């Protein structure tokens, strides 16, 4: 799988899973609440990049745009700690929306890996 695609699939799976978020918080010396925002808005979702766009169908790009718009409206209102964030209705809705995107494209539960070319 291409890097852009693998990153998006893995991040959406992380956002959709409370248990994966809690596991990530245990393993990583970072603020996972911040990471979930930064990974989407800064690291992985690049809707104007031609290579990024070329790796997804128009239907998938539309789903990602919808998810991005939904996340954009809500992320500033979320608490800055994972424990608190998981208690909010807003984050529970984000997790649900991420799951809908995953289900729509058959990505739920996939651990996406980069293709390795020799």
PDB file of N, CA and C in Angstrom, residues 15-78:
ATOM      1  N   UNK A  15      -8.204   6.361  15.299  1.00  0.00           N
ATOM      2  CA  UNK A  15      -9.238   7.295  15.756  1.00  0.00           C
ATOM      3  C   UNK A  15     -10.530   6.547  16.094  1.00  0.00           C
ATOM      4  N   UNK A  16     -10.831   5.503  15.373  1.00  0.00           N
ATOM      5  CA  UNK A  16     -12.080   4.764  15.575  1.00  0.00           C
ATOM      6  C   UNK A  16     -12.044   3.814  16.776  1.00  0.00           C
ATOM      7  N   UNK A  17     -10.886   3.591  17.358  1.00  0.00           N
ATOM      8  CA  UNK A  17     -10.752   2.560  18.390  1.00  0.00           C
ATOM      9  C   UNK A  17     -10.283   3.108  19.735  1.00  0.00           C
ATOM     10  N   UNK A  18     -11.153   3.093  20.709  1.00  0.00           N
ATOM     11  CA  UNK A  18     -10.794   3.515  22.064  1.00  0.00           C
ATOM     12  C   UNK A  18      -9.655   2.659  22.613  1.00  0.00           C
ATOM     13  N   UNK A  19      -9.738   1.356  22.442  1.00  0.00           N
ATOM     14  CA  UNK A  19      -8.701   0.480  22.987  1.00  0.00           C
ATOM     15  C   UNK A  19      -7.343   0.730  22.328  1.00  0.00           C
ATOM     16  N   UNK A  20      -7.330   0.981  21.030  1.00  0.00           N
ATOM     17  CA  UNK A  20      -6.065   1.289  20.352  1.00  0.00           C
ATOM     18  C   UNK A  20      -5.500   2.618  20.830  1.00  0.00           C
ATOM     19  N   UNK A  21      -6.364   3.588  21.077  1.00  0.00           N
ATOM     20  CA  UNK A  21      -5.900   4.880  21.588  1.00  0.00           C
ATOM     21  C   UNK A  21      -5.285   4.723  22.977  1.00  0.00           C
ATOM     22  N   UNK A  22      -5.939   3.955  23.842  1.00  0.00           N
ATOM     23  CA  UNK A  22      -5.414   3.731  25.191  1.00  0.00           C
ATOM     24  C   UNK A  22      -4.101   2.953  25.149  1.00  0.00           C
ATOM     25  N   UNK A  23      -4.017   1.976  24.258  1.00  0.00           N
ATOM     26  CA  UNK A  23      -2.774   1.217  24.098  1.00  0.00           C
ATOM     27  C   UNK A  23      -1.646   2.130  23.608  1.00  0.00           C
ATOM     28  N   UNK A  24      -1.947   2.983  22.658  1.00  0.00           N
ATOM     29  CA  UNK A  24      -0.964   3.942  22.140  1.00  0.00           C
ATOM     30  C   UNK A  24      -0.472   4.856  23.261  1.00  0.00           C
ATOM     31  N   UNK A  25      -1.404   5.312  24.108  1.00  0.00           N
ATOM     32  CA  UNK A  25      -1.029   6.189  25.222  1.00  0.00           C
ATOM     33  C   UNK A  25      -0.080   5.470  26.182  1.00  0.00           C
ATOM     34  N   UNK A  26      -0.294   4.185  26.407  1.00  0.00           N
ATOM     35  CA  UNK A  26       0.579   3.400  27.299  1.00  0.00           C
ATOM     36  C   UNK A  26       1.976   3.232  26.704  1.00  0.00           C
ATOM     37  N   UNK A  27       2.051   3.041  25.390  1.00  0.00           N
ATOM     38  CA  UNK A  27       3.320   2.740  24.724  1.00  0.00           C
ATOM     39  C   UNK A  27       4.136   3.965  24.354  1.00  0.00           C
ATOM     40  N   UNK A  28       3.478   5.061  24.068  1.00  0.00           N
ATOM     41  CA  UNK A  28       4.172   6.217  23.485  1.00  0.00           C
ATOM     42  C   UNK A  28       4.363   7.330  24.518  1.00  0.00           C
ATOM     43  N   UNK A  29       5.525   7.929  24.519  1.00  0.00           N
ATOM     44  CA  UNK A  29       5.777   9.044  25.449  1.00  0.00           C
ATOM     45  C   UNK A  29       5.308  10.376  24.866  1.00  0.00           C
ATOM     46  N   UNK A  30       4.070  10.388  24.376  1.00  0.00           N
ATOM     47  CA  UNK A  30       3.502  11.592  23.757  1.00  0.00           C
ATOM     48  C   UNK A  30       2.087  11.802  24.281  1.00  0.00           C
ATOM     49  N   UNK A  31       1.567  12.978  24.052  1.00  0.00           N
ATOM     50  CA  UNK A  31       0.171  13.270  24.366  1.00  0.00           C
ATOM     51  C   UNK A  31      -0.658  12.783  23.180  1.00  0.00           C
ATOM     52  N   UNK A  32      -1.320  11.666  23.351  1.00  0.00           N
ATOM     53  CA  UNK A  32      -2.049  11.042  22.245  1.00  0.00           C
ATOM     54  C   UNK A  32      -3.181  11.932  21.755  1.00  0.00           C
ATOM     55  N   UNK A  33      -3.827  12.658  22.644  1.00  0.00           N
ATOM     56  CA  UNK A  33      -4.889  13.577  22.203  1.00  0.00           C
ATOM     57  C   UNK A  33      -4.334  14.559  21.175  1.00  0.00           C
ATOM     58  N   UNK A  34      -3.168  15.119  21.454  1.00  0.00           N
ATOM     59  CA  UNK A  34      -2.537  16.041  20.502  1.00  0.00           C
ATOM     60  C   UNK A  34      -2.084  15.323  19.238  1.00  0.00           C
ATOM     61  N   UNK A  35      -1.540  14.138  19.395  1.00  0.00           N
ATOM     62  CA  UNK A  35      -1.046  13.375  18.248  1.00  0.00           C
ATOM     63  C   UNK A  35      -2.156  13.057  17.251  1.00  0.00           C
ATOM     64  N   UNK A  36      -3.327  12.720  17.740  1.00  0.00           N
ATOM     65  CA  UNK A  36      -4.434  12.380  16.844  1.00  0.00           C
ATOM     66  C   UNK A  36      -4.845  13.577  15.992  1.00  0.00           C
ATOM     67  N   UNK A  37      -4.739  14.750  16.558  1.00  0.00           N
ATOM     68  CA  UNK A  37      -5.034  15.976  15.806  1.00  0.00           C
ATOM     69  C   UNK A  37      -3.885  16.280  14.851  1.00  0.00           C
ATOM     70  N   UNK A  38      -2.659  16.283  15.365  1.00  0.00           N
ATOM     71  CA  UNK A  38      -1.503  16.633  14.537  1.00  0.00           C
ATOM     72  C   UNK A  38      -1.297  15.662  13.382  1.00  0.00           C
ATOM     73  N   UNK A  39      -1.495  14.377  13.654  1.00  0.00           N
ATOM     74  CA  UNK A  39      -1.291  13.407  12.580  1.00  0.00           C
ATOM     75  C   UNK A  39      -2.279  13.634  11.438  1.00  0.00           C
ATOM     76  N   UNK A  40      -3.521  13.964  11.764  1.00  0.00           N
ATOM     77  CA  UNK A  40      -4.489  14.206  10.692  1.00  0.00           C
ATOM     78  C   UNK A  40      -4.199  15.517   9.974  1.00  0.00           C
ATOM     79  N   UNK A  41      -4.132  16.613  10.723  1.00  0.00           N
ATOM     80  CA  UNK A  41      -4.068  17.939  10.106  1.00  0.00           C
ATOM     81  C   UNK A  41      -2.683  18.334   9.606  1.00  0.00           C
ATOM     82  N   UNK A  42      -1.634  17.778  10.171  1.00  0.00           N
ATOM     83  CA  UNK A  42      -0.282  18.189   9.773  1.00  0.00           C
ATOM     84  C   UNK A  42       0.497  17.100   9.047  1.00  0.00           C
ATOM     85  N   UNK A  43       0.337  15.854   9.486  1.00  0.00           N
ATOM     86  CA  UNK A  43       1.221  14.805   8.993  1.00  0.00           C
ATOM     87  C   UNK A  43       0.679  14.004   7.814  1.00  0.00           C
ATOM     88  N   UNK A  44      -0.586  13.612   7.849  1.00  0.00           N
ATOM     89  CA  UNK A  44      -1.043  12.602   6.906  1.00  0.00           C
ATOM     90  C   UNK A  44      -2.090  13.031   5.884  1.00  0.00           C
ATOM     91  N   UNK A  45      -2.943  13.964   6.214  1.00  0.00           N
ATOM     92  CA  UNK A  45      -4.003  14.356   5.279  1.00  0.00           C
ATOM     93  C   UNK A  45      -3.535  15.575   4.485  1.00  0.00           C
ATOM     94  N   UNK A  46      -3.273  15.353   3.197  1.00  0.00           N
ATOM     95  CA  UNK A  46      -2.744  16.411   2.320  1.00  0.00           C
ATOM     96  C   UNK A  46      -3.601  16.509   1.057  1.00  0.00           C
ATOM     97  N   UNK A  47      -4.788  17.058   1.175  1.00  0.00           N
ATOM     98  CA  UNK A  47      -5.753  17.020   0.076  1.00  0.00           C
ATOM     99  C   UNK A  47      -5.363  17.824  -1.163  1.00  0.00           C
ATOM    100  N   UNK A  48      -4.401  18.716  -1.061  1.00  0.00           N
ATOM    101  CA  UNK A  48      -3.990  19.485  -2.240  1.00  0.00           C
ATOM    102  C   UNK A  48      -2.749  18.904  -2.917  1.00  0.00           C
ATOM    103  N   UNK A  49      -2.150  17.914  -2.313  1.00  0.00           N
ATOM    104  CA  UNK A  49      -0.957  17.283  -2.870  1.00  0.00           C
ATOM    105  C   UNK A  49      -1.364  16.311  -3.985  1.00  0.00           C
ATOM    106  N   UNK A  50      -0.782  16.468  -5.152  1.00  0.00           N
ATOM    107  CA  UNK A  50      -1.163  15.646  -6.311  1.00  0.00           C
ATOM    108  C   UNK A  50      -0.873  14.164  -6.090  1.00  0.00           C
ATOM    109  N   UNK A  51       0.247  13.841  -5.474  1.00  0.00           N
ATOM    110  CA  UNK A  51       0.555  12.430  -5.209  1.00  0.00           C
ATOM    111  C   UNK A  51      -0.459  11.846  -4.236  1.00  0.00           C
ATOM    112  N   UNK A  52      -0.783  12.591  -3.195  1.00  0.00           N
ATOM    113  CA  UNK A  52      -1.798  12.141  -2.238  1.00  0.00           C
ATOM    114  C   UNK A  52      -3.107  11.859  -2.979  1.00  0.00           C
ATOM    115  N   UNK A  53      -3.567  12.825  -3.764  1.00  0.00           N
ATOM    116  CA  UNK A  53      -4.845  12.673  -4.476  1.00  0.00           C
ATOM    117  C   UNK A  53      -4.826  11.495  -5.441  1.00  0.00           C
ATOM    118  N   UNK A  54      -3.677  11.229  -6.038  1.00  0.00           N
ATOM    119  CA  UNK A  54      -3.593  10.150  -7.026  1.00  0.00           C
ATOM    120  C   UNK A  54      -3.717   8.764  -6.393  1.00  0.00           C
ATOM    121  N   UNK A  55      -3.561   8.687  -5.097  1.00  0.00           N
ATOM    122  CA  UNK A  55      -3.586   7.393  -4.421  1.00  0.00           C
ATOM    123  C   UNK A  55      -4.980   6.983  -3.929  1.00  0.00           C
ATOM    124  N   UNK A  56      -5.983   7.832  -4.203  1.00  0.00           N
ATOM    125  CA  UNK A  56      -7.336   7.561  -3.751  1.00  0.00           C
ATOM    126  C   UNK A  56      -8.324   7.820  -4.881  1.00  0.00           C
ATOM    127  N   UNK A  57      -9.415   7.087  -4.861  1.00  0.00           N
ATOM    128  CA  UNK A  57     -10.485   7.338  -5.829  1.00  0.00           C
ATOM    129  C   UNK A  57     -11.209   8.625  -5.454  1.00  0.00           C
ATOM    130  N   UNK A  58     -12.000   9.148  -6.386  1.00  0.00           N
ATOM    131  CA  UNK A  58     -12.800  10.345  -6.101  1.00  0.00           C
ATOM    132  C   UNK A  58     -13.757  10.094  -4.935  1.00  0.00           C
ATOM    133  N   UNK A  59     -14.315   8.891  -4.881  1.00  0.00           N
ATOM    134  CA  UNK A  59     -15.233   8.541  -3.795  1.00  0.00           C
ATOM    135  C   UNK A  59     -14.524   8.579  -2.440  1.00  0.00           C
ATOM    136  N   UNK A  60     -13.324   8.028  -2.366  1.00  0.00           N
ATOM    137  CA  UNK A  60     -12.564   8.038  -1.115  1.00  0.00           C
ATOM    138  C   UNK A  60     -12.161   9.465  -0.760  1.00  0.00           C
ATOM    139  N   UNK A  61     -11.707  10.228  -1.739  1.00  0.00           N
ATOM    140  CA  UNK A  61     -11.339  11.624  -1.471  1.00  0.00           C
ATOM    141  C   UNK A  61     -12.518  12.412  -0.920  1.00  0.00           C
ATOM    142  N   UNK A  62     -13.710  12.142  -1.432  1.00  0.00           N
ATOM    143  CA  UNK A  62     -14.904  12.818  -0.920  1.00  0.00           C
ATOM    144  C   UNK A  62     -15.161  12.420   0.535  1.00  0.00           C
ATOM    145  N   UNK A  63     -15.000  11.151   0.859  1.00  0.00           N
ATOM    146  CA  UNK A  63     -15.165  10.692   2.245  1.00  0.00           C
ATOM    147  C   UNK A  63     -14.150  11.353   3.168  1.00  0.00           C
ATOM    148  N   UNK A  64     -12.914  11.441   2.696  1.00  0.00           N
ATOM    149  CA  UNK A  64     -11.864  12.059   3.510  1.00  0.00           C
ATOM    150  C   UNK A  64     -12.129  13.555   3.701  1.00  0.00           C
ATOM    151  N   UNK A  65     -12.633  14.216   2.657  1.00  0.00           N
ATOM    152  CA  UNK A  65     -12.995  15.640   2.783  1.00  0.00           C
ATOM    153  C   UNK A  65     -14.106  15.833   3.813  1.00  0.00           C
ATOM    154  N   UNK A  66     -15.104  14.963   3.768  1.00  0.00           N
ATOM    155  CA  UNK A  66     -16.199  15.040   4.736  1.00  0.00           C
ATOM    156  C   UNK A  66     -15.684  14.820   6.155  1.00  0.00           C
ATOM    157  N   UNK A  67     -14.831  13.826   6.318  1.00  0.00           N
ATOM    158  CA  UNK A  67     -14.260  13.555   7.637  1.00  0.00           C
ATOM    159  C   UNK A  67     -13.428  14.745   8.112  1.00  0.00           C
ATOM    160  N   UNK A  68     -12.617  15.289   7.217  1.00  0.00           N
ATOM    161  CA  UNK A  68     -11.779  16.437   7.561  1.00  0.00           C
ATOM    162  C   UNK A  68     -12.628  17.631   8.003  1.00  0.00           C
ATOM    163  N   UNK A  69     -13.686  17.916   7.285  1.00  0.00           N
ATOM    164  CA  UNK A  69     -14.558  19.042   7.629  1.00  0.00           C
ATOM    165  C   UNK A  69     -15.201  18.817   9.000  1.00  0.00           C
ATOM    166  N   UNK A  70     -15.629  17.615   9.254  1.00  0.00           N
ATOM    167  CA  UNK A  70     -16.242  17.266  10.532  1.00  0.00           C
ATOM    168  C   UNK A  70     -15.234  17.427  11.670  1.00  0.00           C
ATOM    169  N   UNK A  71     -14.027  16.924  11.447  1.00  0.00           N
ATOM    170  CA  UNK A  71     -12.950  17.001  12.448  1.00  0.00           C
ATOM    171  C   UNK A  71     -12.540  18.456  12.672  1.00  0.00           C
ATOM    172  N   UNK A  72     -12.440  19.212  11.604  1.00  0.00           N
ATOM    173  CA  UNK A  72     -12.026  20.621  11.681  1.00  0.00           C
ATOM    174  C   UNK A  72     -12.922  21.421  12.617  1.00  0.00           C
ATOM    175  N   UNK A  73     -14.198  21.201  12.539  1.00  0.00           N
ATOM    176  CA  UNK A  73     -15.157  21.937  13.364  1.00  0.00           C
ATOM    177  C   UNK A  73     -15.023  21.552  14.833  1.00  0.00           C
ATOM    178  N   UNK A  74     -14.649  20.331  15.122  1.00  0.00           N
ATOM    179  CA  UNK A  74     -14.691  19.819  16.485  1.00  0.00           C
ATOM    180  C   UNK A  74     -13.360  19.783  17.222  1.00  0.00           C
ATOM    181  N   UNK A  75     -12.247  19.704  16.534  1.00  0.00           N
ATOM    182  CA  UNK A  75     -11.000  19.414  17.235  1.00  0.00           C
ATOM    183  C   UNK A  75     -10.580  20.489  18.241  1.00  0.00           C
ATOM    184  N   UNK A  76     -10.865  21.740  17.992  1.00  0.00           N
ATOM    185  CA  UNK A  76     -10.470  22.803  18.925  1.00  0.00           C
ATOM    186  C   UNK A  76     -11.255  22.739  20.236  1.00  0.00           C
ATOM    187  N   UNK A  77     -12.388  22.083  20.230  1.00  0.00           N
ATOM    188  CA  UNK A  77     -13.223  21.979  21.428  1.00  0.00           C
ATOM    189  C   UNK A  77     -12.875  20.764  22.282  1.00  0.00           C
ATOM    190  N   UNK A  78     -11.971  19.919  21.802  1.00  0.00           N
ATOM    191  CA  UNK A  78     -11.643  18.692  22.519  1.00  0.00           C
ATOM    192  C   UNK A  78     -10.631  18.951  23.631  1.00  0.00           C
TER     193      UNK A  78
END
